[in-house]
XYZ file of C-alpha atoms in Angstrom:
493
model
C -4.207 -104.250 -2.456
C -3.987 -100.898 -0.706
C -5.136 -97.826 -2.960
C -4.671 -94.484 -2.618
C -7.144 -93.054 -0.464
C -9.259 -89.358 -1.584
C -7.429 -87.219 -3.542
C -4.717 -85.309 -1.836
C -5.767 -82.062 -2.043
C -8.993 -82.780 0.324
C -6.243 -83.081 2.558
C -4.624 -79.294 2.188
C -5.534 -76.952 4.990
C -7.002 -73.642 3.851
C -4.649 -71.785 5.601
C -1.619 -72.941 4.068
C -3.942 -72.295 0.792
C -3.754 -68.521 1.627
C -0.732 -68.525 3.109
C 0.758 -69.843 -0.329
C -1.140 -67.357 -2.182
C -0.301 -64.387 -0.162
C 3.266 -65.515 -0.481
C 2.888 -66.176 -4.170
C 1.372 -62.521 -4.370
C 4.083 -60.867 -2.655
C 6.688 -62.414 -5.046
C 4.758 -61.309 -7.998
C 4.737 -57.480 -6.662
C 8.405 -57.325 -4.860
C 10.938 -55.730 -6.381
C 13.718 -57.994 -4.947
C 13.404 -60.551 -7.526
C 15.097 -60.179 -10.546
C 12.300 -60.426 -13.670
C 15.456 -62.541 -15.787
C 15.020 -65.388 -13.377
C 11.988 -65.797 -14.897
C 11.813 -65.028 -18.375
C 14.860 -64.765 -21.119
C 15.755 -63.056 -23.749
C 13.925 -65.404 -26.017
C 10.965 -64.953 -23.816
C 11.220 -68.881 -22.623
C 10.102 -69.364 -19.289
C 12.730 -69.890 -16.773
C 16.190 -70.422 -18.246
C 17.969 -71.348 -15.144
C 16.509 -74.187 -13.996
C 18.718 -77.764 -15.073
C 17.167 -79.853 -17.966
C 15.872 -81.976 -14.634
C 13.867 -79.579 -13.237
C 12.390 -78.171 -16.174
C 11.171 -81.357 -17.330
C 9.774 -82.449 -14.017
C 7.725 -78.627 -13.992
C 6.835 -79.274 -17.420
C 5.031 -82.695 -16.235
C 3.449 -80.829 -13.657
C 2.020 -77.898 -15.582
C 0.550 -80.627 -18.418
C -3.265 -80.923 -18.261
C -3.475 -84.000 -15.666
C -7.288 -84.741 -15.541
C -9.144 -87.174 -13.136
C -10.127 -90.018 -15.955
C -13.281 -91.761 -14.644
C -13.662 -95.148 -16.616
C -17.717 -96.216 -17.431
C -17.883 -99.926 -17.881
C -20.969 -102.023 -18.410
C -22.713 -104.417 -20.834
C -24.865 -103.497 -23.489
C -28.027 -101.760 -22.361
C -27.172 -101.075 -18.724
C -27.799 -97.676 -19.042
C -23.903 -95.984 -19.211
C -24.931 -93.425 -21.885
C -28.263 -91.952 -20.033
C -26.003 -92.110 -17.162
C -23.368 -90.087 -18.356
C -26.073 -87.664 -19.839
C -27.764 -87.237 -16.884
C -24.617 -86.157 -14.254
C -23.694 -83.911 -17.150
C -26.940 -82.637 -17.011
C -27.110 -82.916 -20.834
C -30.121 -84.593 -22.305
C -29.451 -86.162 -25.501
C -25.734 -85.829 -25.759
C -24.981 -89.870 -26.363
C -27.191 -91.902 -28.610
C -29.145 -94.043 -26.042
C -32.381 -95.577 -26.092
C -32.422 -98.144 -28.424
C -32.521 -101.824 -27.211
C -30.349 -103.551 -30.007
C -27.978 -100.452 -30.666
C -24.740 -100.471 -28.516
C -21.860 -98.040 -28.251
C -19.082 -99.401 -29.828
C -16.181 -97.300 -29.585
C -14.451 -95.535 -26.654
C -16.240 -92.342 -25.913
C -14.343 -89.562 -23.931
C -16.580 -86.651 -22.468
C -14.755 -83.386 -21.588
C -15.578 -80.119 -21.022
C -14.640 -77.494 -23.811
C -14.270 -73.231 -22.867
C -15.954 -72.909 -26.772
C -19.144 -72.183 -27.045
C -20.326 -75.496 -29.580
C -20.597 -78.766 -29.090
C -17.662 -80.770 -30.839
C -16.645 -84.283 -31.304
C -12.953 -85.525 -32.273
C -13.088 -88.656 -34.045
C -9.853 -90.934 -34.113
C -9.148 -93.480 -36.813
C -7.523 -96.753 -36.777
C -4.881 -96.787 -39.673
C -5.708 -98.241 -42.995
C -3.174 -101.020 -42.478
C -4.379 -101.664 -39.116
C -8.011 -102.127 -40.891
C -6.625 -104.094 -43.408
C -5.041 -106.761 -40.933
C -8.454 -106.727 -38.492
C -10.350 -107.380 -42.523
C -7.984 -110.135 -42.131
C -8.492 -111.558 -39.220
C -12.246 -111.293 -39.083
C -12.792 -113.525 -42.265
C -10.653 -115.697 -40.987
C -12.316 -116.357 -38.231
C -15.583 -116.778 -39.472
C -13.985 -119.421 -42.077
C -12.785 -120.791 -38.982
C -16.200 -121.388 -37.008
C -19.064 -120.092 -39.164
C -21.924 -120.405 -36.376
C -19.795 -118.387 -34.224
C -21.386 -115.637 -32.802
C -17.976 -114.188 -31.615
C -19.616 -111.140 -29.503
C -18.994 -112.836 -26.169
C -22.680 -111.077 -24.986
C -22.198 -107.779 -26.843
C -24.785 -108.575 -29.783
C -24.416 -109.803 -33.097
C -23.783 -106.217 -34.708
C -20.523 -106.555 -32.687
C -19.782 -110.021 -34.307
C -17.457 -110.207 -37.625
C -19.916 -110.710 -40.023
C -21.789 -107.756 -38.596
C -18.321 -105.748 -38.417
C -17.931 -106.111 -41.729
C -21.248 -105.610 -42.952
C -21.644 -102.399 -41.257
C -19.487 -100.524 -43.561
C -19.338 -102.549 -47.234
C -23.257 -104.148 -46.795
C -22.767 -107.479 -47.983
C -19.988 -106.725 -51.112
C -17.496 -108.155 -48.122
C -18.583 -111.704 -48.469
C -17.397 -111.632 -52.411
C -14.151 -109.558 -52.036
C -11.164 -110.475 -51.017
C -9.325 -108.465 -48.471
C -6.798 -106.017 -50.609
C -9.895 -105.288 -52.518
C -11.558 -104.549 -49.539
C -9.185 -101.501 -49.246
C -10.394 -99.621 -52.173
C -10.543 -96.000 -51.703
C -14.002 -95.775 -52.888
C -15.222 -97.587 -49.368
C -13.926 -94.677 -47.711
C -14.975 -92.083 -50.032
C -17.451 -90.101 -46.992
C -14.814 -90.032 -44.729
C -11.297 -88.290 -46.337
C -9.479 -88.155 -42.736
C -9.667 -91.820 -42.100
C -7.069 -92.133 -45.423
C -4.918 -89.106 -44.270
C -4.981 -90.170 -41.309
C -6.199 -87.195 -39.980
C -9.181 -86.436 -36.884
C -12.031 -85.925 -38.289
C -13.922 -82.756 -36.458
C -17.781 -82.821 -36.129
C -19.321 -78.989 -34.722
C -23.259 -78.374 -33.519
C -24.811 -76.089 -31.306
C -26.884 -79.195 -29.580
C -25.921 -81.446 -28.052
C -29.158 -83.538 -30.036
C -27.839 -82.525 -33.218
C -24.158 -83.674 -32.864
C -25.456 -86.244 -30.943
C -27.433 -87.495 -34.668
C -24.536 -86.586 -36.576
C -22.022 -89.108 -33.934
C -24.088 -92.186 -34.651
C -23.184 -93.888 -37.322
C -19.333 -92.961 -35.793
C -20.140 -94.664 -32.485
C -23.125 -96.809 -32.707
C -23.679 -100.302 -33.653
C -26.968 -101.257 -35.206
C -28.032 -104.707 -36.346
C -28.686 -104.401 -40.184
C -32.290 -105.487 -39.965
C -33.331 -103.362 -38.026
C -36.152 -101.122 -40.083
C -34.442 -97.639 -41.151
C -30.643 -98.350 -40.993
C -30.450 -100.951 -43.930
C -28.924 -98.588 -46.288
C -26.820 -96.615 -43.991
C -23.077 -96.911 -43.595
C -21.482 -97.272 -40.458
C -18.412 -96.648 -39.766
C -17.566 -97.250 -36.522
C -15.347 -100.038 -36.864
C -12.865 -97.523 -38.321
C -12.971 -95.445 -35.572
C -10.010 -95.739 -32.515
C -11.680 -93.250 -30.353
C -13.983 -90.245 -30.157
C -13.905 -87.162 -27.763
C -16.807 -85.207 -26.827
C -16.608 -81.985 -25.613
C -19.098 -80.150 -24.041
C -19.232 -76.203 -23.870
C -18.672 -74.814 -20.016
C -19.840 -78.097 -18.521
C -19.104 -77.421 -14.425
C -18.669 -80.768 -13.762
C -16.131 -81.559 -16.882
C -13.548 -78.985 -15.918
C -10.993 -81.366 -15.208
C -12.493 -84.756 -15.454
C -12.842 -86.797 -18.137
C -15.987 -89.022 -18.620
C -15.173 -92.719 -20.558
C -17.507 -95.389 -22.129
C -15.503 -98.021 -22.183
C -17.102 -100.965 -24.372
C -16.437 -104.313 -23.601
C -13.362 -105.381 -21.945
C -10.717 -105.237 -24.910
C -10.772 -105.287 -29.020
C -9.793 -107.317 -31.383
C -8.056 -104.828 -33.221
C -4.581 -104.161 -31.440
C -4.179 -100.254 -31.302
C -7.884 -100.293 -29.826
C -6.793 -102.457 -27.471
C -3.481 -101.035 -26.751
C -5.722 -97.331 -26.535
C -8.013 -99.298 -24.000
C -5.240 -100.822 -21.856
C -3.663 -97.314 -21.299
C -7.055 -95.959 -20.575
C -8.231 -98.212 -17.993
C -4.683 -97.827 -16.119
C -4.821 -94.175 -16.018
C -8.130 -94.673 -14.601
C -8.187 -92.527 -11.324
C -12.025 -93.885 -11.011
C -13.322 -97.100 -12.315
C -17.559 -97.157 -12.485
C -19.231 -100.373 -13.195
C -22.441 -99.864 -14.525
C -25.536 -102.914 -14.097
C -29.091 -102.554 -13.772
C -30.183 -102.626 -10.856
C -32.443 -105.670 -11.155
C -29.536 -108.014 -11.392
C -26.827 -106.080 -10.286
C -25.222 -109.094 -8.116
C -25.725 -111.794 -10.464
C -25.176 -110.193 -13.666
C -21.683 -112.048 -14.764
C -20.675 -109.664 -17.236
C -20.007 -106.780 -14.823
C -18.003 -108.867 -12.466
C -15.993 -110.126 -15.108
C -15.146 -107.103 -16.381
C -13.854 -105.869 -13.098
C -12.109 -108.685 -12.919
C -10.375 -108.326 -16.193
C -9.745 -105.094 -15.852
C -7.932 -106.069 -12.122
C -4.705 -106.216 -13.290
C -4.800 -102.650 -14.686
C -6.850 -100.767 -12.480
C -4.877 -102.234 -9.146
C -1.373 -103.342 -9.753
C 0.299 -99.939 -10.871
C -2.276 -98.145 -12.477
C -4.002 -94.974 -10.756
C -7.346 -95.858 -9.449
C -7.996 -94.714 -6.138
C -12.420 -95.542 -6.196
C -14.772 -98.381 -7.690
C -17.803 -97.615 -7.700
C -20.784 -99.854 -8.757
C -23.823 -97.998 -9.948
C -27.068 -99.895 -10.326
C -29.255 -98.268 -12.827
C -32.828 -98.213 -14.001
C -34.262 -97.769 -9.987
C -37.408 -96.115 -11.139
C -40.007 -94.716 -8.949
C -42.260 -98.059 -7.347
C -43.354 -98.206 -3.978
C -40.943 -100.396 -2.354
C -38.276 -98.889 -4.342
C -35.911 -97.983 -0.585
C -36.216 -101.639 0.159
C -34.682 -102.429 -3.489
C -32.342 -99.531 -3.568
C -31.038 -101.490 0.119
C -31.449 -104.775 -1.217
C -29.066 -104.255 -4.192
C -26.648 -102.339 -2.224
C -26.409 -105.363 0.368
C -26.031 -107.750 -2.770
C -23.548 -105.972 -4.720
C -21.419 -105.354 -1.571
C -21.160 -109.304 -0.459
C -20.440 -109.986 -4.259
C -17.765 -108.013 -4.065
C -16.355 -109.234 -1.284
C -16.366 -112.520 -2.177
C -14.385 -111.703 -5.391
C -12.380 -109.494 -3.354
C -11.241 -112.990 -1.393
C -10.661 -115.109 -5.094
C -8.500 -112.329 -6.322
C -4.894 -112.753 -5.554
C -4.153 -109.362 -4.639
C -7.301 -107.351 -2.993
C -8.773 -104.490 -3.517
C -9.144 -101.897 -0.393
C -13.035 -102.153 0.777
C -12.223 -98.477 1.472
C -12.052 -97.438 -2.059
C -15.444 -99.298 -3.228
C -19.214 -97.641 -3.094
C -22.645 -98.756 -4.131
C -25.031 -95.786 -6.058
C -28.355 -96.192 -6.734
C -29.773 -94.404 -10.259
C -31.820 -93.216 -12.302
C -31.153 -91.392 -15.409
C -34.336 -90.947 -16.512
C -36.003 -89.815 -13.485
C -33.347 -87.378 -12.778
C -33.530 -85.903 -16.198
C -37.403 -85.326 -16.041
C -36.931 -83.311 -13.041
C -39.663 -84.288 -10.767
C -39.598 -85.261 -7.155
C -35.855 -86.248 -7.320
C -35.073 -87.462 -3.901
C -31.295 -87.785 -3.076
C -31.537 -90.633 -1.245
C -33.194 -92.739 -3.580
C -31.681 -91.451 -7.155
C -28.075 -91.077 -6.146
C -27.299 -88.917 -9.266
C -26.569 -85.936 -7.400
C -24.048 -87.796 -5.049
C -22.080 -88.613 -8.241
C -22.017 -85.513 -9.469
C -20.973 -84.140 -6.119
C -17.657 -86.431 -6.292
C -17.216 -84.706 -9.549
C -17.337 -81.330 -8.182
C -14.446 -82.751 -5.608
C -11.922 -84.009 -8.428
C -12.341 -80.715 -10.366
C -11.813 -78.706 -6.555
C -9.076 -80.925 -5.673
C -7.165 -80.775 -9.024
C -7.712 -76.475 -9.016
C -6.330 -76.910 -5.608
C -3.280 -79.261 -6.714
C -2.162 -76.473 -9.311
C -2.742 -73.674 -6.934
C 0.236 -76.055 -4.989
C 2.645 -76.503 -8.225
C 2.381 -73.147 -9.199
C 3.874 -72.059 -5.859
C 6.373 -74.690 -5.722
C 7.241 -73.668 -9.153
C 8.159 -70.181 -8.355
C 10.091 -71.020 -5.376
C 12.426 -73.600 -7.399
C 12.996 -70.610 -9.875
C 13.757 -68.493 -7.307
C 16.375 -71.072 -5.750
C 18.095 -71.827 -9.138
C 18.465 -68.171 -10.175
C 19.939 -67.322 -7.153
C 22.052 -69.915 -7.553
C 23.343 -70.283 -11.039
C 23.450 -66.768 -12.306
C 26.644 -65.271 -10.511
C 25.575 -61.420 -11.658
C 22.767 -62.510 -9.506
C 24.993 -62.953 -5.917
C 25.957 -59.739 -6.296
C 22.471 -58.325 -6.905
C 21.269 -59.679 -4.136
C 23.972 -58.755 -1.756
C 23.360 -55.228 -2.805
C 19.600 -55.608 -2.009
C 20.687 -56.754 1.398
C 22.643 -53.492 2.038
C 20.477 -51.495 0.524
C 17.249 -53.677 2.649
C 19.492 -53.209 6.019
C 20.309 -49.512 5.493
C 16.765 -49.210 4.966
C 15.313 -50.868 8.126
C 17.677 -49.111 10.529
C 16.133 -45.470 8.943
C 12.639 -47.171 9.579
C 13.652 -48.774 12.893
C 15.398 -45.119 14.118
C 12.139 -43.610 13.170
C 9.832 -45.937 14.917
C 12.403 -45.672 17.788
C 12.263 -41.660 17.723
C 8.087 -41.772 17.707
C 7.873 -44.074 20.781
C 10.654 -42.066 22.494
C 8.272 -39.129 22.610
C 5.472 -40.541 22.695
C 6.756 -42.196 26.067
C 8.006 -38.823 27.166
C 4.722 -37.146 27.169
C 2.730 -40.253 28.711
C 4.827 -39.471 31.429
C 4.553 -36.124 31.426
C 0.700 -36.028 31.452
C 1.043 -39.088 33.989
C 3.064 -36.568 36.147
C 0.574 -33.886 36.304
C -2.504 -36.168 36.351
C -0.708 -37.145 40.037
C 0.044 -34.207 40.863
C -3.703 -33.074 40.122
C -4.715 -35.563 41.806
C -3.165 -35.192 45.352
C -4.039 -30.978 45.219
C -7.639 -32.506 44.626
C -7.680 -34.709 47.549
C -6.894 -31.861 49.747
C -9.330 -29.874 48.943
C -12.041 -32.572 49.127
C -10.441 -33.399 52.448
C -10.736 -30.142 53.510
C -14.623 -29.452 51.888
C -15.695 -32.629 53.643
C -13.999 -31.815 56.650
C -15.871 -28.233 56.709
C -19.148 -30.200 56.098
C -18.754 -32.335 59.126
C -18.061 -29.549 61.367
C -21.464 -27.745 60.128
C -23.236 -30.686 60.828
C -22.382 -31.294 64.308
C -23.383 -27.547 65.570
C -26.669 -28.079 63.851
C -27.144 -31.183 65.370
C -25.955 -30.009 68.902
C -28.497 -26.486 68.068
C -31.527 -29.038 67.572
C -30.909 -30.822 70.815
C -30.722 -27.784 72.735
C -34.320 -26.532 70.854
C -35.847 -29.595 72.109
C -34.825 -28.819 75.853
């Protein structure tokens, strides 16, 4: 399987980068083009373009942001991980052993000045049928854990328990849907997204939990709390002037698919939009750990045949400080690397060796600050490739805005007929123009040729009278010289 190789703009040359903005700049201030090719009466932009056009410009001027897709198993580390590129302590609950994310997190960057998370709901009759379907599988199989590695909080008895406690095991499923259940959270009955606001990242970070979180119910402090993140479809995080967020999008992506169907559907579409797939594993069993390889593998179909990835890129976390810690970091990299390659061969259509990388992390150490070394915590390398998709996308619009104003150009010139004439009468009025500059210009050299000449003249002419009367001094001299020679000779006799 061939995939795309860096993004394109790495590939534009800075000088047809200036040249495009000098041209676009020249536009802007000319007076030659008309300002109605641009704006109408109704003040909508560009009027004159077919219904073609405009649509295809209106694609291009949507927000298209690089989506980098976080996958893992439970306590691998993707939360600290994402916290510490973002350089943002605290931001996603992480930490606890048992807890897991359990929703689809999307970090983005925000130009307001708080911290803000967008929570998505599931519909009430898509909860109702997944109520459904859960207690029917556990009538089904009773000692079935069901979480497939993710936990028993992740399992239906623990879905279920996490938001109606253990009132779930006596009520049947329409009863199940009783408004009072949902009493703390108004928007999930609207439907409507429900807006959380801080001015931490700690403090929305406390407030997401029980939105995002699952936490086995025996675990001491939670046993009276509600969750309710089996409601939730997805959640957006955005993060106030975050450099590396401009125009990438972050995503935890739990687990490799849902048993609810719009979750899944939401998850699907994610991972093939994917312009950057990370698989996350510790770093102690990186190679061997199943879970990460099969979700690459699952994920194959969507990530490679028509979807958008263009890198892979495994990241083993949790490589702490220790004194043979190089020899690890290698060790792992070496591993990972022929583990891919082998599944590379078992896959029917392969991915591009090109495209895949091996970073070794860690979140913790890069967080505390002290004696970070590049080489060895490959944090900074990640956020680097950041820093390229948000230069490369800036660079990208820089490339449709021009193209943009050019097309305008071309269709008001040719679909407004008022505007034929216009420009013919620019020609004239451009030609009769340049011959009154060129006539000038061809005045100014005409005397300034004249007198080169003239000075030329006289600078000859000086200069031959000159040579005379050196010729004449020198000859003078010579004549002077030989009587006082011819006086000294005659002295001496």
């Amino acid at each position: 399987m061939d995939f795309l190789q860096s993004p394109v703009a790495a590939q534009h040359s800075p000088f047809l980068l200036h040249y495009q903005e000098q041209d676009q700049q020249k536009l802007l201030n000319s007076n030659i083009v008309p300002h109605q090719f641009d704006i109408s009466e109704n003040g909508s932009v560009n009027p004159y373009l077919n219904p073609f056009n405009r649509d295809q410009i209106k694609d291009l001027e949507t927000e298209k942001r690089h989506l980098v897709g976080v996958f893992g198993k439970t306590g691998a580390g993707k939360s600290s991980l994402i916290n510490a590129i973002i350089n943002k302590e605290g931001l996603l609950p992480s930490g606890s052993v048992s807890a897991c994310t359990s929703v689809m997190i999307k970090v983005e960057a925000t130009n307001g000045s708080k911290y803000e998370a967008h929570i998505e709901f599931i519909t009430k009759e898509d909860w109702e049928n997944e109520v459904q379907s859960l207690k029917l599988a556990l009538e089904e199989d009773n000692d079935d854990d069901g979480g497939g590695g993710n936990g028993d909080c992740l399992d239906p008895d623990g879905k279920l328990s996490a938001l109606y406690g253990e009132e779930w095991k006596e009520r049947s499923t329409h009863s199940l849907m009783d408004n009072k259940y949902f009493r703390d959270i108004p928007e999930f009955l609207k439907p409507k997204i429900k807006i959380l606001e801080s001015d931490s990242a700690e403090k929305l970070s406390e407030e997401l939990l029980k939105y995002t979180k699952c936490v086995p119910k025996q675990e001491d402090g939670y046993k009276a709390q509600q969750w309710f993140w089996p409601l939730v479809k997805c959640v957006t995080v955005r993060v106030p002037n975050n450099k590396f967020l401009q125009h990438v999008t972050l995503v935890d992506l739990p687990g490799n698919g849902d048993r609810n169907k719009s979750r899944n559907e939401m998850w699907r579409q994610i991972v093939g939009d994917c312009s950057t797939v990370w698989i996350v594993s510790e770093i102690t069993r990186a190679a061997s750990e199943n879970e990460a390889w099969e979700i690459l593998k699952s994920a194959h179909g969507l990530i490679g045949n028509g979807g958008q990835c263009e890198q892979i890129h495994f990241i083993c976390t949790k490589s702490d400080p220790s004194d043979n810690r190089d020899i690890k970091n290698k060790e792992a990299k070496k591993e990972v690397t022929s583990e891919f390659r082998e599944l590379n061969e078992s896959l029917s259509e392969h991915f591009s060796e090109d495209c895949f990388k091996v970073f070794t992390v860690s979140a913790e150490e890069f967080l505390k600050r002290k004696g970070v070394k590049e080489d060895a915590n490959e944090i900074a390398k990640l956020q680097d490739f950041l820093q390229n998709c948000n230069d490369c996308h800036s660079e990208t619009c820089n490339y449709v805005t021009g193209a943009y104003g050019i097309l305008s150009l071309i269709e008001g010139a040719r679909r407004r007929k008022e505007g034929v004439g216009k420009a013919d009468d620019v020609c004239k009025v451009l030609e009769k123009n340049m011959r009154e500059q060129l006539n000038t210009v061809k005045t100014a050299v005409e005397e300034a040729t004249k007198d080169f000449e003239q000075c030329l003249a006289e600078g000859i002419k000086n200069f031959i009278t000159s040579e005379k009367k050196l010729k004449t001094f020198l000859d003078r001299v010579c004549i002077l010289i030989i009587i006082k020679s011819k006086q000294q000779i005659l002295h001496s006799l």
